[in-house]
Coordinates of C-alpha atoms in Angstrom, one line a residue:
M340 CA -0.1 -0.1 -0.2
T341 CA 0.6 3.8 -0.8
S342 CA 1.2 6.2 1.8
F343 CA -0.2 9.9 2.3
K344 CA 3.8 10.9 0.9
T345 CA 3.2 9.2 -2.4
L346 CA -0.9 9.2 -3.3
P347 CA -0.7 10.4 -6.7
D348 CA -2.9 13.9 -6.6
G349 CA -6.5 14.2 -9.6
P350 CA -8.6 11.2 -10.3
L351 CA -8.1 8.8 -8.8
T352 CA -9.3 4.5 -8.6
L353 CA -8.1 2.9 -5.9
R354 CA -8.3 -0.5 -6.3
N355 CA -8.6 -4.0 -4.4
V356 CA -10.1 -2.2 -1.3
T357 CA -12.3 -3.5 1.8
V358 CA -15.3 -1.9 2.7
P359 CA -17.7 -2.7 6.0
G360 CA -20.5 -4.5 3.8
C361 CA -23.0 -2.5 6.4
I362 CA -21.5 0.5 4.6
L363 CA -22.5 -0.4 1.1
Q364 CA -26.3 -1.8 2.3
S365 CA -24.6 -5.6 1.6
P366 CA -25.8 -8.4 3.9
Q367 CA -21.8 -9.6 3.5
D368 CA -19.5 -8.9 6.8
L369 CA -16.5 -8.0 4.3
V370 CA -16.6 -6.4 0.6
R371 CA -13.5 -5.9 -2.2
T372 CA -14.5 -3.3 -4.5
D373 CA -13.1 0.1 -6.0
L374 CA -13.3 3.1 -5.3
H375 CA -13.3 6.3 -7.9
I376 CA -12.3 9.8 -6.5
A377 CA -12.9 13.3 -9.0
D378 CA -12.9 16.6 -7.4
G379 CA -13.2 15.8 -3.8
R380 CA -16.2 13.3 -4.2
L381 CA -16.4 9.6 -5.0
T382 CA -17.9 9.1 -8.1
G383 CA -18.3 6.4 -10.8
R384 CA -15.7 7.4 -13.2
P385 CA -12.5 5.9 -13.2
G386 CA -9.4 7.2 -12.6
Q387 CA -5.7 7.0 -12.3
P388 CA -5.9 3.1 -10.9
V389 CA -3.6 2.7 -7.6
E390 CA -3.8 -1.2 -5.8
M391 CA -5.1 -0.8 -2.6
G392 CA -3.6 -4.7 -1.5
G393 CA -7.0 -5.0 0.1
A394 CA -6.6 -2.6 2.2
M395 CA -9.7 -1.2 4.9
V396 CA -11.5 1.7 3.9
F397 CA -14.1 3.6 5.9
P398 CA -15.9 7.3 5.8
C399 CA -14.6 10.1 8.3
F400 CA -16.0 9.5 11.6
I401 CA -17.8 11.0 14.2
D402 CA -16.7 11.1 17.8
M403 CA -20.2 11.8 20.0
H404 CA -19.6 12.3 23.3
T405 CA -16.2 14.0 24.3
H406 CA -14.3 16.1 26.6
L407 CA -12.3 18.6 25.1
D408 CA -12.7 21.4 27.8
K409 CA -10.8 19.0 30.1
G410 CA -8.5 17.2 27.7
H411 CA -4.7 17.0 28.8
I412 CA -4.6 18.6 31.9
W413 CA -3.6 14.8 33.3
P414 CA -0.1 16.0 34.0
R415 CA -0.7 18.8 35.9
S416 CA -4.0 17.0 37.6
P417 CA -4.1 13.7 38.4
N418 CA -6.4 11.4 39.7
P419 CA -5.0 10.6 43.2
D420 CA -6.5 7.0 43.2
G421 CA -8.5 6.4 39.7
T422 CA -11.6 6.4 40.8
F423 CA -15.0 8.5 39.5
M424 CA -15.1 10.4 42.8
G425 CA -11.1 11.3 42.8
A426 CA -11.7 12.6 39.4
L427 CA -14.5 14.8 39.7
T428 CA -12.7 16.5 42.7
T429 CA -9.5 16.7 41.0
V430 CA -11.0 18.0 37.4
G431 CA -13.4 20.6 39.5
A432 CA -10.2 22.0 41.5
D433 CA -8.4 22.6 38.3
R434 CA -11.6 24.3 36.8
M435 CA -11.3 27.1 39.3
A436 CA -7.6 27.7 39.9
R437 CA -6.8 27.6 36.1
W438 CA -9.5 27.2 33.2
S439 CA -9.1 31.1 31.8
A440 CA -10.1 30.7 28.1
E441 CA -6.8 30.6 26.6
D442 CA -5.8 27.6 28.9
V443 CA -8.9 26.1 27.3
R444 CA -8.6 27.1 24.1
R445 CA -5.1 25.8 23.4
R446 CA -6.2 22.1 24.9
M447 CA -9.2 21.9 22.7
E448 CA -7.0 23.4 20.0
F449 CA -4.7 20.3 20.8
S450 CA -7.4 17.7 21.1
L451 CA -8.7 18.8 17.2
R452 CA -5.4 18.5 15.7
C453 CA -5.2 15.3 16.9
A454 CA -9.1 14.1 16.1
H455 CA -8.8 15.5 12.5
A456 CA -4.8 14.1 12.2
H457 CA -6.6 10.3 13.6
G458 CA -9.4 10.9 10.6
T459 CA -13.1 12.4 12.6
R460 CA -15.3 14.8 10.6
A461 CA -17.5 15.4 13.9
I462 CA -17.3 15.5 17.1
R463 CA -19.3 16.6 20.3
T464 CA -18.2 17.9 22.9
H465 CA -20.1 18.7 26.6
L466 CA -19.0 21.2 28.2
D467 CA -18.3 22.2 31.7
S468 CA -21.1 24.7 32.4
L469 CA -20.8 25.5 36.3
A470 CA -21.0 29.1 36.7
P471 CA -18.9 30.8 35.4
Q472 CA -17.1 28.3 32.8
D473 CA -19.7 28.9 31.0
E474 CA -19.3 32.6 30.1
I475 CA -15.4 31.5 29.3
S476 CA -15.8 27.9 27.4
W477 CA -19.0 29.0 25.5
P478 CA -17.2 31.6 23.0
V479 CA -14.3 30.0 23.4
F480 CA -16.4 26.4 21.8
A481 CA -17.3 29.2 19.1
E482 CA -14.5 30.5 18.0
M483 CA -12.8 26.9 17.7
R484 CA -15.9 26.0 15.9
E485 CA -15.2 28.2 13.6
R486 CA -12.0 27.8 13.0
W487 CA -12.0 24.8 12.3
K488 CA -15.4 25.0 10.2
G489 CA -14.9 22.2 6.8
R490 CA -12.4 19.8 9.0
I491 CA -14.4 19.2 11.4
E492 CA -18.1 20.3 12.6
L493 CA -18.8 20.3 16.0
Q494 CA -21.4 20.2 18.4
A495 CA -21.9 21.6 22.1
S496 CA -24.0 20.4 25.2
N497 CA -23.2 21.6 29.0
L498 CA -23.1 20.1 31.1
V499 CA -24.2 20.5 35.2
A500 CA -25.4 18.2 37.6
V501 CA -29.2 17.3 38.1
D502 CA -29.1 18.2 41.7
T503 CA -27.1 21.6 41.1
A504 CA -29.2 23.5 38.3
D505 CA -31.7 26.0 39.0
F506 CA -34.2 25.6 36.2
E507 CA -36.0 29.5 37.8
G508 CA -32.6 31.4 38.3
R509 CA -28.4 31.3 36.8
F510 CA -29.6 28.0 34.5
L511 CA -31.4 29.9 32.7
R512 CA -28.5 32.3 31.2
T513 CA -26.6 28.6 31.1
V514 CA -30.0 27.9 28.3
E515 CA -29.5 31.2 26.4
L516 CA -25.7 30.3 26.1
V517 CA -26.8 27.0 24.6
V518 CA -28.8 28.7 22.1
E519 CA -27.0 31.2 21.5
H520 CA -24.5 28.8 20.0
G521 CA -26.5 26.6 18.3
G522 CA -25.9 23.7 21.1
V523 CA -27.7 20.9 22.9
L524 CA -28.7 20.5 26.4
G525 CA -26.9 18.6 29.0
M526 CA -27.3 17.2 32.1
V527 CA -25.8 14.3 34.0
T528 CA -28.5 13.1 36.2
Y529 CA -28.3 10.3 39.2
P530 CA -30.8 9.3 41.9
C531 CA -32.2 12.6 44.1
P532 CA -36.0 13.3 45.3
D533 CA -37.4 15.4 43.3
L534 CA -35.9 13.9 39.9
E535 CA -38.7 13.0 37.8
D536 CA -39.9 17.0 38.8
R537 CA -36.4 18.0 37.3
L538 CA -36.1 16.4 34.3
L539 CA -40.3 17.5 33.8
A540 CA -38.4 21.6 34.5
F541 CA -35.7 20.5 32.2
L542 CA -37.3 18.5 29.3
K543 CA -39.6 21.8 29.3
L544 CA -36.9 23.6 28.5
A545 CA -35.6 22.6 25.8
E546 CA -38.5 22.0 23.8
A547 CA -39.3 25.6 24.0
N548 CA -36.0 26.8 23.3
G549 CA -36.2 23.9 20.5
L550 CA -32.9 21.8 21.5
D551 CA -31.6 18.3 22.0
V552 CA -31.3 16.9 24.9
D553 CA -27.8 14.6 25.8
F554 CA -27.3 13.0 29.7
H555 CA -24.3 11.7 31.0
V556 CA -26.6 8.7 33.1
D557 CA -26.1 6.1 35.8
E558 CA -22.0 6.4 35.3
T559 CA -21.8 4.0 38.3
M560 CA -21.8 0.0 39.4
D561 CA -24.4 0.5 42.0
P562 CA -27.0 -1.6 40.6
S563 CA -29.5 0.4 42.7
V564 CA -29.1 3.7 40.3
D565 CA -31.4 4.0 37.5
S566 CA -31.8 7.4 37.0
L567 CA -32.1 5.8 33.3
R568 CA -35.3 4.4 33.6
T569 CA -37.0 7.9 34.8
I570 CA -35.9 9.6 31.8
A571 CA -37.3 6.9 29.6
Q572 CA -40.3 7.4 31.5
T573 CA -39.9 11.2 31.8
V574 CA -39.4 11.5 27.6
I575 CA -42.5 9.1 27.1
A576 CA -45.1 10.7 29.3
T577 CA -44.7 14.3 27.5
G578 CA -44.1 13.4 24.6
F579 CA -40.8 15.1 23.8
P580 CA -40.5 15.7 20.5
N581 CA -36.7 16.4 20.0
R582 CA -33.6 14.1 20.0
V583 CA -32.9 12.1 23.5
T584 CA -29.0 10.8 23.9
V585 CA -27.8 8.8 27.4
G586 CA -24.3 7.8 27.9
H587 CA -22.8 6.0 30.1
C588 CA -25.8 3.8 31.8
C589 CA -22.9 1.8 33.8
S590 CA -25.6 0.5 36.1
L591 CA -27.6 -1.8 33.7
S592 CA -25.0 -3.8 33.7
T593 CA -25.2 -4.7 36.6
Q594 CA -28.8 -5.3 37.3
D595 CA -30.6 -8.0 38.1
A596 CA -31.9 -9.9 34.4
D597 CA -35.6 -7.9 34.4
T598 CA -35.2 -5.5 36.5
A599 CA -32.7 -4.3 33.5
A600 CA -34.9 -5.4 31.0
H601 CA -37.4 -3.4 32.1
A602 CA -35.4 -0.4 31.5
M603 CA -34.9 -1.3 27.9
D604 CA -38.0 -2.0 26.8
L605 CA -38.6 1.2 28.5
V606 CA -35.6 3.1 26.5
A607 CA -36.1 1.2 23.5
A608 CA -39.9 3.0 23.4
A609 CA -39.3 6.2 24.1
G610 CA -36.5 6.3 21.3
L611 CA -33.3 7.1 22.9
H612 CA -29.8 6.7 21.2
V613 CA -27.3 5.1 23.7
V614 CA -23.5 6.3 23.2
S615 CA -21.1 3.9 25.0
L616 CA -17.6 4.9 26.2
P617 CA -16.1 1.6 27.4
M618 CA -12.5 2.9 27.8
C619 CA -13.1 5.7 30.4
N620 CA -15.9 3.1 32.0
L621 CA -13.7 0.8 31.5
Y622 CA -10.6 2.3 33.6
L623 CA -13.5 4.5 36.2
Q624 CA -15.8 1.2 37.0
D625 CA -15.0 -1.2 39.6
R626 CA -11.7 0.1 40.6
G627 CA -10.8 0.2 44.9
S628 CA -11.4 -4.0 45.8
G629 CA -8.6 -5.3 44.1
T630 CA -8.6 -7.1 40.6
P631 CA -11.7 -5.9 38.9
R632 CA -14.4 -7.9 37.6
R633 CA -17.1 -6.4 36.0
R634 CA -16.0 -4.1 32.6
G635 CA -18.8 -1.2 33.1
I636 CA -20.0 -1.5 29.4
T637 CA -23.2 -1.0 29.7
L638 CA -25.8 -3.4 28.0
V639 CA -24.9 -3.0 24.2
H640 CA -26.0 -6.0 22.2
E641 CA -29.4 -6.6 24.5
L642 CA -29.9 -2.8 23.6
K643 CA -28.6 -3.1 19.9
A644 CA -31.3 -6.1 19.9
R645 CA -34.8 -4.0 20.8
G646 CA -34.0 -1.7 18.1
V647 CA -31.8 1.2 20.4
N648 CA -29.4 2.8 17.9
V649 CA -25.9 2.2 19.7
S650 CA -22.9 4.1 19.5
F651 CA -19.9 4.6 20.9
A652 CA -17.3 7.3 21.6
S653 CA -13.8 8.5 23.2
D654 CA -15.1 10.4 26.0
N655 CA -12.4 11.8 28.2
T656 CA -8.5 12.1 27.0
R657 CA -5.1 12.3 29.2
D658 CA -7.9 13.8 32.2
P659 CA -8.7 12.3 35.2
F660 CA -11.9 10.8 34.2
Y661 CA -9.4 8.7 31.8
A662 CA -5.6 9.4 32.1
Y663 CA -5.0 7.8 28.3
G664 CA -7.2 8.2 24.7
D665 CA -6.0 10.5 21.8
L666 CA -9.7 11.1 20.6
D667 CA -9.1 8.2 18.3
M668 CA -12.1 6.3 16.8
I669 CA -9.8 3.3 15.2
E670 CA -9.1 2.6 18.9
V671 CA -12.4 3.7 19.9
M672 CA -13.7 0.8 17.6
R673 CA -10.6 -1.6 18.4
Q674 CA -11.5 -1.4 22.2
A675 CA -15.0 -1.6 21.8
T676 CA -14.7 -5.1 19.8
R677 CA -13.0 -6.5 22.5
I678 CA -14.9 -4.9 25.8
G679 CA -17.5 -5.0 24.7
H680 CA -17.5 -9.0 22.1
L681 CA -19.0 -7.1 18.8
D682 CA -17.0 -9.5 17.3
H683 CA -18.6 -13.4 16.9
S684 CA -21.8 -11.2 16.5
E685 CA -23.6 -9.2 13.8
T686 CA -21.7 -7.9 11.0
D687 CA -22.6 -4.3 11.5
W688 CA -21.2 -2.9 14.3
T689 CA -19.2 -0.4 11.6
N690 CA -22.5 1.2 11.8
A691 CA -22.0 2.4 15.5
F692 CA -19.4 4.5 15.0
L693 CA -20.5 5.9 12.4
A694 CA -24.6 5.7 10.9
N695 CA -25.8 5.4 14.8
P696 CA -23.8 9.0 16.3
A697 CA -24.3 10.4 12.7
R698 CA -29.0 9.9 13.4
A699 CA -28.6 11.1 17.0
C700 CA -26.4 14.2 16.4
N701 CA -28.9 14.9 13.0
L702 CA -25.1 15.0 10.6
Q703 CA -25.0 14.5 7.4
P704 CA -24.8 10.6 7.2
P705 CA -21.5 8.3 6.2
S706 CA -21.6 7.3 2.8
L707 CA -19.7 5.6 0.3
A708 CA -22.0 6.4 -2.7
P709 CA -20.7 7.8 -6.2
G710 CA -21.4 11.8 -5.2
A711 CA -20.3 11.1 -1.0
P712 CA -17.4 13.0 0.4
A713 CA -13.9 11.6 -0.7
D714 CA -12.9 11.9 3.3
L715 CA -11.3 8.5 3.8
V716 CA -9.0 6.5 6.5
I717 CA -7.5 4.1 4.8
C718 CA -5.8 1.3 6.9
K719 CA -3.1 -1.2 6.0
G720 CA -5.5 -4.1 7.6
R721 CA -7.2 -6.5 5.3
D722 CA -9.7 -7.9 7.3
W723 CA -10.6 -7.2 11.1
T724 CA -8.0 -9.1 12.4
E725 CA -5.3 -7.1 11.2
L726 CA -7.2 -3.6 11.5
F727 CA -7.4 -4.3 15.8
A728 CA -4.1 -6.0 16.0
R729 CA -2.1 -2.9 15.6
P730 CA -3.0 0.8 15.7
Q731 CA -3.1 1.7 11.9
S732 CA -0.8 4.5 13.0
D733 CA 0.1 4.5 9.3
R734 CA -3.1 4.6 8.5
I735 CA -4.1 7.7 4.9
V736 CA -6.9 10.1 5.9
L737 CA -8.6 11.5 2.6
R738 CA -10.2 14.8 3.5
D739 CA -11.9 16.0 -0.1
G740 CA -10.1 13.3 -2.1
R741 CA -6.7 14.6 -0.9
A742 CA -4.4 13.1 1.9
I743 CA -3.4 15.3 5.0
D744 CA -0.7 15.0 6.5
T745 CA -1.5 12.4 9.8
A746 CA 1.2 13.9 12.0
L747 CA 0.4 14.0 16.0
P748 CA 1.1 17.2 17.3
D749 CA 4.0 16.6 20.5
Y750 CA 2.5 16.7 23.3
S751 CA 5.9 19.3 24.2
E752 CA 3.0 22.0 23.1
L753 CA 1.5 22.1 26.1
D754 CA 4.1 21.8 28.4
D755 CA 3.7 25.6 30.1
L756 CA 0.3 24.8 30.5
M757 CA 1.2 22.6 33.0
E758 CA 3.5 23.8 35.4
P759 CA 1.6 24.3 39.0
A760 CA -0.9 27.2 40.3

């Protein structure tokens, strides 16, 4: 296979590539085919032939749950014990001490450069929006969205805790910022005495402002935690008309079979979109009592079997919630396959990294049909085992039919931000 340094310009035919069948609406797992490229788009007209030797090809990816505002603070604020509470308190202290507009801007820019080099075309980020941080981070997000227009399509969702949001007070200003910047209304949910009333108020604000919603839900292994059920019931009862995304849903995996089945039936009936974050959840959950026995991942197979739109995403990168990660959707795909046993099951799981997040985020669906943008990720791996055996760091990324430089930024670029406060 050639490299991005030698892939020729002009009309091309990528001969003998391997494509997941579900992308081509084929019942086959993998399909060998040719792809023709001209004027930045896929076409039906052959061009200069380039033998690709069976290399796997994907449309550029969609990463629908990230935290660009938190990214890369680990060197200055590591998680002291690897737990969820350790992450929560460490990030809170770092945010109050360090998250100026310049600090957030530079770390966001670094993360976006990584995602772009890896082959991501769209990202939804959650933004910590506890006042006064909302007045800092949302304008920076707007600046980044404009700066990256044409390379990465950016969406944002505010992030506040369910029992701290004042739905008749300061939270209304956060809603104004979300509306002003074309965002998604977000909230972290867990059991609290008036959860249903708070969800009703939240959905009422979202509907009045024409906003989709995106929840962080039940990020714990405690089986008694079941705000997911209340969200689904409330959406059904209110007939909420906009998209509802629920992320994490970890406790679902620890509930008894009947309890979990009832919750998943409600999720399906409510039409919720589920996004699983397997790397972060594997890192944080079931920690602190010796060898972990549970994976943290939600019940993706069982939800998918009920017709629920299931996606996977990166979540955090090099911050107290996840010490690793680089906004690389090939890594997410590889790890999700291993952690969630996506292999030896249905052959259309590729959609969980492409078509499904596009549906959840109301984005242009990925396609390899003639006329679609020639935004492609090409890997040497010729089948799933070859693809997932190595990190595919020598991948080719095409944007508008032209190979981009996939060199990653050096971590040392952020060294001056990592000095003690």
